[in-house]
């Protein structure tokens, strides 16, 4: 696994040149003239496959587009990874299709498995209708799925992105926590994320697939600093996985407490475009 360095904002903005207009639900200034109202989505896209395990990235683009989000956290994003996703650069494809800026943060960056092909990468991404002012891919504790007999070790895949939403700066983070039954790695990851986010002042959003339910002990430290948008609207346990018969809540949109961010509404769309259902929230930031 190759370590990825900080990525200048200019590189992240190159794809964003294609973002030419607002969506039907584009972020607007609040009714009171202070701050903005924005729609935030989190979606684990299972490398482009639906709950039927058929690769169909257009189906997922339509699921995202139908909600008109301003920000989208994506997990399980393939970039030239394997035949399962036709070696598609999913981050670039979705950014162009949805006319959004993008920052992709690989968890794995491996040599190609075909002569003359680019590196194989897999990770998380942020789509944004706002300019990306700064972006960096941080290390947190990982337990690799790509090596035999792995041990917990620092690895990339925790992006920190600064956006400017109509003059309101927001620090946005996207995460995909360890999926294993033993919570030990997730506990370490929560501590690592908390330390990274604590370096920044101001408004912060943490989006992701936490692979844990809201009341699981390993997530408890997050709730001392962050608010879960679904909890605010009384949907703390509304399930998001598996998409066809959801039983478990593991997907989140959260934000820093006492930072001027508030929940207006939140819901979980009924879609089978992935094996997860997305979480969609309407927030105000002032």
PDB file of C-alpha atoms in Angstrom:
ATOM      1  CA  UNK A   1       0.000   0.000   0.000  1.00  0.00           C
ATOM      2  CA  UNK A   2       1.445   3.340  -1.032  1.00  0.00           C
ATOM      3  CA  UNK A   3       1.158   6.361   1.194  1.00  0.00           C
ATOM      4  CA  UNK A   4      -0.536   9.399  -0.353  1.00  0.00           C
ATOM      5  CA  UNK A   5       0.616  12.910   0.416  1.00  0.00           C
ATOM      6  CA  UNK A   6      -1.352  16.100   0.830  1.00  0.00           C
ATOM      7  CA  UNK A   7      -3.081  17.101  -2.404  1.00  0.00           C
ATOM      8  CA  UNK A   8      -3.066  20.774  -3.395  1.00  0.00           C
ATOM      9  CA  UNK A   9      -6.437  22.412  -3.816  1.00  0.00           C
ATOM     10  CA  UNK A  10      -5.624  23.115  -7.475  1.00  0.00           C
ATOM     11  CA  UNK A  11      -5.525  19.407  -8.304  1.00  0.00           C
ATOM     12  CA  UNK A  12      -8.863  18.872  -6.622  1.00  0.00           C
ATOM     13  CA  UNK A  13     -10.350  21.769  -8.560  1.00  0.00           C
ATOM     14  CA  UNK A  14      -9.436  20.523 -12.033  1.00  0.00           C
ATOM     15  CA  UNK A  15     -12.442  18.237 -12.254  1.00  0.00           C
ATOM     16  CA  UNK A  16     -14.561  20.913 -10.675  1.00  0.00           C
ATOM     17  CA  UNK A  17     -14.229  23.054 -13.756  1.00  0.00           C
ATOM     18  CA  UNK A  18     -17.062  20.920 -15.111  1.00  0.00           C
ATOM     19  CA  UNK A  19     -19.445  22.057 -12.375  1.00  0.00           C
ATOM     20  CA  UNK A  20     -21.257  24.664 -14.403  1.00  0.00           C
ATOM     21  CA  UNK A  21     -24.510  25.328 -12.612  1.00  0.00           C
ATOM     22  CA  UNK A  22     -26.581  24.902  -9.473  1.00  0.00           C
ATOM     23  CA  UNK A  23     -28.843  21.913  -8.887  1.00  0.00           C
ATOM     24  CA  UNK A  24     -32.580  22.104  -8.338  1.00  0.00           C
ATOM     25  CA  UNK A  25     -31.822  22.038  -4.616  1.00  0.00           C
ATOM     26  CA  UNK A  26     -28.605  24.052  -4.632  1.00  0.00           C
ATOM     27  CA  UNK A  27     -27.500  25.583  -1.370  1.00  0.00           C
ATOM     28  CA  UNK A  28     -29.001  28.998  -0.731  1.00  0.00           C
ATOM     29  CA  UNK A  29     -28.647  31.715   1.826  1.00  0.00           C
ATOM     30  CA  UNK A  30     -30.901  31.122   4.800  1.00  0.00           C
ATOM     31  CA  UNK A  31     -34.275  32.815   5.121  1.00  0.00           C
ATOM     32  CA  UNK A  32     -32.858  35.056   7.812  1.00  0.00           C
ATOM     33  CA  UNK A  33     -30.058  36.321   5.581  1.00  0.00           C
ATOM     34  CA  UNK A  34     -27.303  34.657   7.620  1.00  0.00           C
ATOM     35  CA  UNK A  35     -25.446  31.547   6.594  1.00  0.00           C
ATOM     36  CA  UNK A  36     -26.609  28.929   4.105  1.00  0.00           C
ATOM     37  CA  UNK A  37     -29.013  26.045   3.827  1.00  0.00           C
ATOM     38  CA  UNK A  38     -27.503  22.982   2.214  1.00  0.00           C
ATOM     39  CA  UNK A  39     -28.345  19.357   1.508  1.00  0.00           C
ATOM     40  CA  UNK A  40     -25.741  16.796   2.580  1.00  0.00           C
ATOM     41  CA  UNK A  41     -25.733  13.127   1.570  1.00  0.00           C
ATOM     42  CA  UNK A  42     -23.681  10.099   2.508  1.00  0.00           C
ATOM     43  CA  UNK A  43     -23.635   7.019   0.292  1.00  0.00           C
ATOM     44  CA  UNK A  44     -21.662   3.777   0.309  1.00  0.00           C
ATOM     45  CA  UNK A  45     -21.757   2.854  -3.391  1.00  0.00           C
ATOM     46  CA  UNK A  46     -20.332  -0.690  -3.184  1.00  0.00           C
ATOM     47  CA  UNK A  47     -17.888   0.006  -6.032  1.00  0.00           C
ATOM     48  CA  UNK A  48     -20.769   0.881  -8.349  1.00  0.00           C
ATOM     49  CA  UNK A  49     -22.864  -2.249  -7.811  1.00  0.00           C
ATOM     50  CA  UNK A  50     -26.478  -2.345  -6.681  1.00  0.00           C
ATOM     51  CA  UNK A  51     -28.126  -4.608  -4.152  1.00  0.00           C
ATOM     52  CA  UNK A  52     -28.388  -7.081  -7.057  1.00  0.00           C
ATOM     53  CA  UNK A  53     -24.542  -6.973  -7.306  1.00  0.00           C
ATOM     54  CA  UNK A  54     -24.752  -5.720 -10.899  1.00  0.00           C
ATOM     55  CA  UNK A  55     -22.321  -2.910 -11.760  1.00  0.00           C
ATOM     56  CA  UNK A  56     -24.340   0.111 -12.898  1.00  0.00           C
ATOM     57  CA  UNK A  57     -22.817   3.472 -11.997  1.00  0.00           C
ATOM     58  CA  UNK A  58     -25.493   5.365 -13.910  1.00  0.00           C
ATOM     59  CA  UNK A  59     -28.107   3.894 -11.585  1.00  0.00           C
ATOM     60  CA  UNK A  60     -26.208   5.309  -8.609  1.00  0.00           C
ATOM     61  CA  UNK A  61     -25.735   8.672 -10.318  1.00  0.00           C
ATOM     62  CA  UNK A  62     -29.498   8.860 -10.797  1.00  0.00           C
ATOM     63  CA  UNK A  63     -30.074   7.987  -7.120  1.00  0.00           C
ATOM     64  CA  UNK A  64     -27.757  10.833  -6.095  1.00  0.00           C
ATOM     65  CA  UNK A  65     -29.130  13.262  -8.670  1.00  0.00           C
ATOM     66  CA  UNK A  66     -32.728  12.680  -7.567  1.00  0.00           C
ATOM     67  CA  UNK A  67     -31.889  14.060  -4.104  1.00  0.00           C
ATOM     68  CA  UNK A  68     -30.160  17.228  -5.432  1.00  0.00           C
ATOM     69  CA  UNK A  69     -27.362  17.231  -2.823  1.00  0.00           C
ATOM     70  CA  UNK A  70     -24.761  19.938  -2.395  1.00  0.00           C
ATOM     71  CA  UNK A  71     -22.240  17.615  -0.708  1.00  0.00           C
ATOM     72  CA  UNK A  72     -21.929  13.841  -1.032  1.00  0.00           C
ATOM     73  CA  UNK A  73     -19.644  11.582   0.970  1.00  0.00           C
ATOM     74  CA  UNK A  74     -18.905   8.359  -0.928  1.00  0.00           C
ATOM     75  CA  UNK A  75     -17.448   5.105   0.367  1.00  0.00           C
ATOM     76  CA  UNK A  76     -16.174   2.024  -1.498  1.00  0.00           C
ATOM     77  CA  UNK A  77     -15.078   4.004  -4.540  1.00  0.00           C
ATOM     78  CA  UNK A  78     -13.064   2.159  -7.211  1.00  0.00           C
ATOM     79  CA  UNK A  79     -10.545   4.004  -9.374  1.00  0.00           C
ATOM     80  CA  UNK A  80      -9.114   1.703 -12.077  1.00  0.00           C
ATOM     81  CA  UNK A  81      -9.425  -1.055  -9.476  1.00  0.00           C
ATOM     82  CA  UNK A  82     -10.714  -4.260 -11.085  1.00  0.00           C
ATOM     83  CA  UNK A  83     -13.045  -5.976 -13.509  1.00  0.00           C
ATOM     84  CA  UNK A  84     -15.875  -5.721 -10.984  1.00  0.00           C
ATOM     85  CA  UNK A  85     -16.179  -2.027 -11.920  1.00  0.00           C
ATOM     86  CA  UNK A  86     -14.818  -2.286 -15.486  1.00  0.00           C
ATOM     87  CA  UNK A  87     -11.651  -0.483 -14.300  1.00  0.00           C
ATOM     88  CA  UNK A  88     -13.688   2.729 -14.130  1.00  0.00           C
ATOM     89  CA  UNK A  89     -12.401   5.861 -12.420  1.00  0.00           C
ATOM     90  CA  UNK A  90     -15.627   6.158 -10.456  1.00  0.00           C
ATOM     91  CA  UNK A  91     -14.695   9.396  -8.675  1.00  0.00           C
ATOM     92  CA  UNK A  92     -14.035  11.206 -11.957  1.00  0.00           C
ATOM     93  CA  UNK A  93     -17.020   9.644 -13.720  1.00  0.00           C
ATOM     94  CA  UNK A  94     -19.498  10.655 -11.017  1.00  0.00           C
ATOM     95  CA  UNK A  95     -18.050  14.178 -10.750  1.00  0.00           C
ATOM     96  CA  UNK A  96     -18.463  14.718 -14.485  1.00  0.00           C
ATOM     97  CA  UNK A  97     -21.873  13.084 -14.634  1.00  0.00           C
ATOM     98  CA  UNK A  98     -23.206  15.152 -11.715  1.00  0.00           C
ATOM     99  CA  UNK A  99     -21.262  18.335 -12.563  1.00  0.00           C
ATOM    100  CA  UNK A 100     -19.601  18.543  -9.171  1.00  0.00           C
ATOM    101  CA  UNK A 101     -16.133  19.123  -7.790  1.00  0.00           C
ATOM    102  CA  UNK A 102     -14.451  16.011  -6.369  1.00  0.00           C
ATOM    103  CA  UNK A 103     -11.686  14.970  -4.029  1.00  0.00           C
ATOM    104  CA  UNK A 104     -10.772  11.268  -3.979  1.00  0.00           C
ATOM    105  CA  UNK A 105      -8.831   9.847  -1.022  1.00  0.00           C
ATOM    106  CA  UNK A 106      -7.429   6.359  -1.653  1.00  0.00           C
ATOM    107  CA  UNK A 107      -7.245   3.816   1.137  1.00  0.00           C
ATOM    108  CA  UNK A 108      -5.328   1.447  -1.153  1.00  0.00           C
ATOM    109  CA  UNK A 109      -2.994   2.508  -3.968  1.00  0.00           C
ATOM    110  CA  UNK A 110      -1.587  -0.594  -5.642  1.00  0.00           C
ATOM    111  CA  UNK A 111       0.367  -1.348  -8.834  1.00  0.00           C
ATOM    112  CA  UNK A 112      -1.729  -2.127 -11.922  1.00  0.00           C
ATOM    113  CA  UNK A 113      -2.690  -5.693 -12.759  1.00  0.00           C
ATOM    114  CA  UNK A 114      -2.522  -5.000 -16.513  1.00  0.00           C
ATOM    115  CA  UNK A 115       0.400  -3.806 -18.609  1.00  0.00           C
ATOM    116  CA  UNK A 116       0.305  -0.073 -19.261  1.00  0.00           C
ATOM    117  CA  UNK A 117      -2.653   0.525 -16.945  1.00  0.00           C
ATOM    118  CA  UNK A 118      -2.753   3.127 -14.151  1.00  0.00           C
ATOM    119  CA  UNK A 119      -2.420   2.236 -10.480  1.00  0.00           C
ATOM    120  CA  UNK A 120      -5.348   0.455  -8.862  1.00  0.00           C
ATOM    121  CA  UNK A 121      -6.969   2.611  -6.170  1.00  0.00           C
ATOM    122  CA  UNK A 122      -9.868   2.158  -3.769  1.00  0.00           C
ATOM    123  CA  UNK A 123     -11.127   4.578  -1.155  1.00  0.00           C
ATOM    124  CA  UNK A 124     -13.564   7.341  -0.288  1.00  0.00           C
ATOM    125  CA  UNK A 125     -14.490  10.617  -1.971  1.00  0.00           C
ATOM    126  CA  UNK A 126     -16.280  13.912  -1.518  1.00  0.00           C
ATOM    127  CA  UNK A 127     -18.458  15.423  -4.241  1.00  0.00           C
ATOM    128  CA  UNK A 128     -19.143  19.131  -3.780  1.00  0.00           C
ATOM    129  CA  UNK A 129     -21.080  21.848  -5.577  1.00  0.00           C
ATOM    130  CA  UNK A 130     -18.817  24.347  -3.819  1.00  0.00           C
ATOM    131  CA  UNK A 131     -15.211  25.218  -4.636  1.00  0.00           C
ATOM    132  CA  UNK A 132     -12.625  23.067  -2.866  1.00  0.00           C
ATOM    133  CA  UNK A 133     -10.166  25.389  -1.157  1.00  0.00           C
ATOM    134  CA  UNK A 134      -7.901  22.751   0.423  1.00  0.00           C
ATOM    135  CA  UNK A 135      -7.766  18.958   0.583  1.00  0.00           C
ATOM    136  CA  UNK A 136      -5.576  16.402   2.322  1.00  0.00           C
ATOM    137  CA  UNK A 137      -5.710  12.632   2.738  1.00  0.00           C
ATOM    138  CA  UNK A 138      -4.862  11.755   6.360  1.00  0.00           C
ATOM    139  CA  UNK A 139      -3.731   8.467   7.868  1.00  0.00           C
ATOM    140  CA  UNK A 140      -5.803   6.684  10.498  1.00  0.00           C
ATOM    141  CA  UNK A 141      -5.462   3.186  11.909  1.00  0.00           C
ATOM    142  CA  UNK A 142      -6.205   0.496   9.312  1.00  0.00           C
ATOM    143  CA  UNK A 143      -6.330  -3.302   9.235  1.00  0.00           C
ATOM    144  CA  UNK A 144      -5.509  -4.063   5.614  1.00  0.00           C
ATOM    145  CA  UNK A 145      -7.585  -6.397   3.465  1.00  0.00           C
ATOM    146  CA  UNK A 146      -4.805  -6.565   0.867  1.00  0.00           C
ATOM    147  CA  UNK A 147      -1.991  -8.346   2.728  1.00  0.00           C
ATOM    148  CA  UNK A 148      -1.796 -11.682   4.559  1.00  0.00           C
ATOM    149  CA  UNK A 149      -1.806 -11.597   8.365  1.00  0.00           C
ATOM    150  CA  UNK A 150      -2.404  -7.840   8.676  1.00  0.00           C
ATOM    151  CA  UNK A 151      -1.839  -5.909  11.876  1.00  0.00           C
ATOM    152  CA  UNK A 152      -3.310  -2.506  12.726  1.00  0.00           C
ATOM    153  CA  UNK A 153      -1.135   0.247  11.258  1.00  0.00           C
ATOM    154  CA  UNK A 154      -1.519   3.818   9.996  1.00  0.00           C
ATOM    155  CA  UNK A 155      -2.958   4.027   6.496  1.00  0.00           C
ATOM    156  CA  UNK A 156      -4.562   6.704   4.332  1.00  0.00           C
ATOM    157  CA  UNK A 157      -8.208   7.240   3.500  1.00  0.00           C
ATOM    158  CA  UNK A 158      -9.451   9.994   5.822  1.00  0.00           C
ATOM    159  CA  UNK A 159      -9.893  13.122   3.677  1.00  0.00           C
ATOM    160  CA  UNK A 160     -10.051  16.605   5.141  1.00  0.00           C
ATOM    161  CA  UNK A 161     -11.615  19.075   2.698  1.00  0.00           C
ATOM    162  CA  UNK A 162     -12.243  22.790   3.127  1.00  0.00           C
ATOM    163  CA  UNK A 163     -15.110  24.207   1.088  1.00  0.00           C
ATOM    164  CA  UNK A 164     -16.611  27.653   0.746  1.00  0.00           C
ATOM    165  CA  UNK A 165     -20.427  27.509   0.785  1.00  0.00           C
ATOM    166  CA  UNK A 166     -21.521  31.004  -0.261  1.00  0.00           C
ATOM    167  CA  UNK A 167     -18.983  32.579   2.068  1.00  0.00           C
ATOM    168  CA  UNK A 168     -19.410  30.055   4.894  1.00  0.00           C
ATOM    169  CA  UNK A 169     -16.284  27.895   5.336  1.00  0.00           C
ATOM    170  CA  UNK A 170     -16.857  24.227   6.185  1.00  0.00           C
ATOM    171  CA  UNK A 171     -14.360  21.499   7.028  1.00  0.00           C
ATOM    172  CA  UNK A 172     -15.703  18.234   5.605  1.00  0.00           C
ATOM    173  CA  UNK A 173     -14.403  14.752   6.456  1.00  0.00           C
ATOM    174  CA  UNK A 174     -15.392  11.396   4.951  1.00  0.00           C
ATOM    175  CA  UNK A 175     -14.678   8.044   6.562  1.00  0.00           C
ATOM    176  CA  UNK A 176     -15.164   4.311   6.157  1.00  0.00           C
ATOM    177  CA  UNK A 177     -14.521   2.533   9.435  1.00  0.00           C
ATOM    178  CA  UNK A 178     -13.434  -1.078   9.856  1.00  0.00           C
ATOM    179  CA  UNK A 179     -16.155  -3.649   9.216  1.00  0.00           C
ATOM    180  CA  UNK A 180     -14.995  -6.460  11.485  1.00  0.00           C
ATOM    181  CA  UNK A 181     -17.005  -7.649  14.490  1.00  0.00           C
ATOM    182  CA  UNK A 182     -14.163  -6.821  16.905  1.00  0.00           C
ATOM    183  CA  UNK A 183     -14.527  -3.083  17.638  1.00  0.00           C
ATOM    184  CA  UNK A 184     -10.856  -2.582  18.476  1.00  0.00           C
ATOM    185  CA  UNK A 185      -9.788  -1.080  15.143  1.00  0.00           C
ATOM    186  CA  UNK A 186     -12.862   1.160  15.028  1.00  0.00           C
ATOM    187  CA  UNK A 187     -12.028   2.420  18.526  1.00  0.00           C
ATOM    188  CA  UNK A 188      -8.543   3.378  17.333  1.00  0.00           C
ATOM    189  CA  UNK A 189      -9.960   4.971  14.186  1.00  0.00           C
ATOM    190  CA  UNK A 190     -12.403   7.091  16.183  1.00  0.00           C
ATOM    191  CA  UNK A 191      -9.548   8.332  18.364  1.00  0.00           C
ATOM    192  CA  UNK A 192      -7.428   9.103  15.287  1.00  0.00           C
ATOM    193  CA  UNK A 193     -10.238  10.986  13.545  1.00  0.00           C
ATOM    194  CA  UNK A 194     -11.038  12.939  16.677  1.00  0.00           C
ATOM    195  CA  UNK A 195      -7.411  14.063  16.981  1.00  0.00           C
ATOM    196  CA  UNK A 196      -7.273  15.168  13.325  1.00  0.00           C
ATOM    197  CA  UNK A 197     -10.574  17.059  13.452  1.00  0.00           C
ATOM    198  CA  UNK A 198      -9.602  18.709  16.725  1.00  0.00           C
ATOM    199  CA  UNK A 199      -6.803  20.581  14.930  1.00  0.00           C
ATOM    200  CA  UNK A 200      -9.365  22.675  13.069  1.00  0.00           C
ATOM    201  CA  UNK A 201     -11.635  25.355  14.441  1.00  0.00           C
ATOM    202  CA  UNK A 202     -15.026  26.233  13.030  1.00  0.00           C
ATOM    203  CA  UNK A 203     -17.775  24.249  11.346  1.00  0.00           C
ATOM    204  CA  UNK A 204     -17.089  20.576  10.651  1.00  0.00           C
ATOM    205  CA  UNK A 205     -19.010  17.771   8.970  1.00  0.00           C
ATOM    206  CA  UNK A 206     -18.122  14.084   9.344  1.00  0.00           C
ATOM    207  CA  UNK A 207     -19.811  11.822   6.796  1.00  0.00           C
ATOM    208  CA  UNK A 208     -19.382   8.111   6.438  1.00  0.00           C
ATOM    209  CA  UNK A 209     -20.071   4.438   6.821  1.00  0.00           C
ATOM    210  CA  UNK A 210     -19.132   3.864  10.454  1.00  0.00           C
ATOM    211  CA  UNK A 211     -19.863   0.105  10.380  1.00  0.00           C
ATOM    212  CA  UNK A 212     -21.342   0.530  13.858  1.00  0.00           C
ATOM    213  CA  UNK A 213     -24.738   1.430  15.253  1.00  0.00           C
ATOM    214  CA  UNK A 214     -25.356   4.716  17.086  1.00  0.00           C
ATOM    215  CA  UNK A 215     -25.297   3.188  20.560  1.00  0.00           C
ATOM    216  CA  UNK A 216     -22.207   1.026  20.026  1.00  0.00           C
ATOM    217  CA  UNK A 217     -19.523   1.863  22.574  1.00  0.00           C
ATOM    218  CA  UNK A 218     -16.780   2.611  20.049  1.00  0.00           C
ATOM    219  CA  UNK A 219     -18.764   5.564  18.662  1.00  0.00           C
ATOM    220  CA  UNK A 220     -19.459   7.131  22.076  1.00  0.00           C
ATOM    221  CA  UNK A 221     -16.444   9.514  21.926  1.00  0.00           C
ATOM    222  CA  UNK A 222     -17.801  11.019  18.703  1.00  0.00           C
ATOM    223  CA  UNK A 223     -21.072  12.056  20.317  1.00  0.00           C
ATOM    224  CA  UNK A 224     -19.285  14.276  22.834  1.00  0.00           C
ATOM    225  CA  UNK A 225     -18.276  16.568  19.946  1.00  0.00           C
ATOM    226  CA  UNK A 226     -20.628  15.734  17.075  1.00  0.00           C
ATOM    227  CA  UNK A 227     -24.370  15.740  16.455  1.00  0.00           C
ATOM    228  CA  UNK A 228     -26.000  12.974  14.430  1.00  0.00           C
ATOM    229  CA  UNK A 229     -28.494  14.621  12.073  1.00  0.00           C
ATOM    230  CA  UNK A 230     -30.791  11.583  11.999  1.00  0.00           C
ATOM    231  CA  UNK A 231     -31.054  11.599  15.791  1.00  0.00           C
ATOM    232  CA  UNK A 232     -32.208  15.227  15.783  1.00  0.00           C
ATOM    233  CA  UNK A 233     -35.257  14.343  13.663  1.00  0.00           C
ATOM    234  CA  UNK A 234     -36.086  11.235  15.695  1.00  0.00           C
ATOM    235  CA  UNK A 235     -34.636   8.691  13.269  1.00  0.00           C
ATOM    236  CA  UNK A 236     -31.632   7.572  15.312  1.00  0.00           C
ATOM    237  CA  UNK A 237     -32.160   3.893  14.500  1.00  0.00           C
ATOM    238  CA  UNK A 238     -33.632   4.162  10.982  1.00  0.00           C
ATOM    239  CA  UNK A 239     -31.748   1.352   9.189  1.00  0.00           C
ATOM    240  CA  UNK A 240     -29.553   1.909   6.140  1.00  0.00           C
ATOM    241  CA  UNK A 241     -28.210  -1.601   5.476  1.00  0.00           C
ATOM    242  CA  UNK A 242     -28.773  -3.912   3.680  1.00  0.00           C
ATOM    243  CA  UNK A 243     -30.689  -1.844   1.143  1.00  0.00           C
ATOM    244  CA  UNK A 244     -33.233  -4.497   0.174  1.00  0.00           C
ATOM    245  CA  UNK A 245     -34.296  -5.364   3.728  1.00  0.00           C
ATOM    246  CA  UNK A 246     -32.565  -2.819   5.992  1.00  0.00           C
ATOM    247  CA  UNK A 247     -32.062  -3.822   9.618  1.00  0.00           C
ATOM    248  CA  UNK A 248     -29.004  -1.851  10.756  1.00  0.00           C
ATOM    249  CA  UNK A 249     -28.060   1.827  10.950  1.00  0.00           C
ATOM    250  CA  UNK A 250     -24.382   2.247  10.012  1.00  0.00           C
ATOM    251  CA  UNK A 251     -24.365   5.324   7.712  1.00  0.00           C
ATOM    252  CA  UNK A 252     -24.147   8.891   9.017  1.00  0.00           C
ATOM    253  CA  UNK A 253     -24.147  12.624   8.462  1.00  0.00           C
ATOM    254  CA  UNK A 254     -22.790  14.334  11.577  1.00  0.00           C
ATOM    255  CA  UNK A 255     -21.573  17.824  12.431  1.00  0.00           C
ATOM    256  CA  UNK A 256     -19.735  19.696  15.148  1.00  0.00           C
ATOM    257  CA  UNK A 257     -21.735  20.895  18.140  1.00  0.00           C
ATOM    258  CA  UNK A 258     -21.986  24.592  18.982  1.00  0.00           C
ATOM    259  CA  UNK A 259     -20.651  25.569  15.560  1.00  0.00           C
ATOM    260  CA  UNK A 260     -23.663  27.213  13.974  1.00  0.00           C
ATOM    261  CA  UNK A 261     -24.828  24.087  12.117  1.00  0.00           C
ATOM    262  CA  UNK A 262     -28.417  22.914  12.613  1.00  0.00           C
ATOM    263  CA  UNK A 263     -30.565  20.072  11.276  1.00  0.00           C
ATOM    264  CA  UNK A 264     -33.675  21.060   9.323  1.00  0.00           C
ATOM    265  CA  UNK A 265     -34.673  17.590   8.103  1.00  0.00           C
ATOM    266  CA  UNK A 266     -33.236  14.147   7.342  1.00  0.00           C
ATOM    267  CA  UNK A 267     -34.369  10.993   5.587  1.00  0.00           C
ATOM    268  CA  UNK A 268     -33.205   7.652   4.180  1.00  0.00           C
ATOM    269  CA  UNK A 269     -34.233   7.208   0.516  1.00  0.00           C
ATOM    270  CA  UNK A 270     -35.641   3.844  -0.530  1.00  0.00           C
ATOM    271  CA  UNK A 271     -33.236   2.842  -3.310  1.00  0.00           C
ATOM    272  CA  UNK A 272     -31.541  -0.391  -4.354  1.00  0.00           C
ATOM    273  CA  UNK A 273     -28.827   1.296  -6.416  1.00  0.00           C
ATOM    274  CA  UNK A 274     -26.244   0.085  -3.846  1.00  0.00           C
ATOM    275  CA  UNK A 275     -26.278  -2.428  -1.003  1.00  0.00           C
ATOM    276  CA  UNK A 276     -26.565   0.584   1.364  1.00  0.00           C
ATOM    277  CA  UNK A 277     -29.299   3.189   1.456  1.00  0.00           C
ATOM    278  CA  UNK A 278     -28.016   6.765   1.523  1.00  0.00           C
ATOM    279  CA  UNK A 279     -28.603   9.265   4.311  1.00  0.00           C
ATOM    280  CA  UNK A 280     -29.808  12.700   3.168  1.00  0.00           C
ATOM    281  CA  UNK A 281     -29.951  15.728   5.484  1.00  0.00           C
ATOM    282  CA  UNK A 282     -30.960  19.355   5.138  1.00  0.00           C
ATOM    283  CA  UNK A 283     -28.750  21.588   7.285  1.00  0.00           C
ATOM    284  CA  UNK A 284     -28.246  25.264   7.926  1.00  0.00           C
ATOM    285  CA  UNK A 285     -24.773  26.665   8.597  1.00  0.00           C
ATOM    286  CA  UNK A 286     -24.264  30.174   9.890  1.00  0.00           C
TER     287      UNK A 286
END
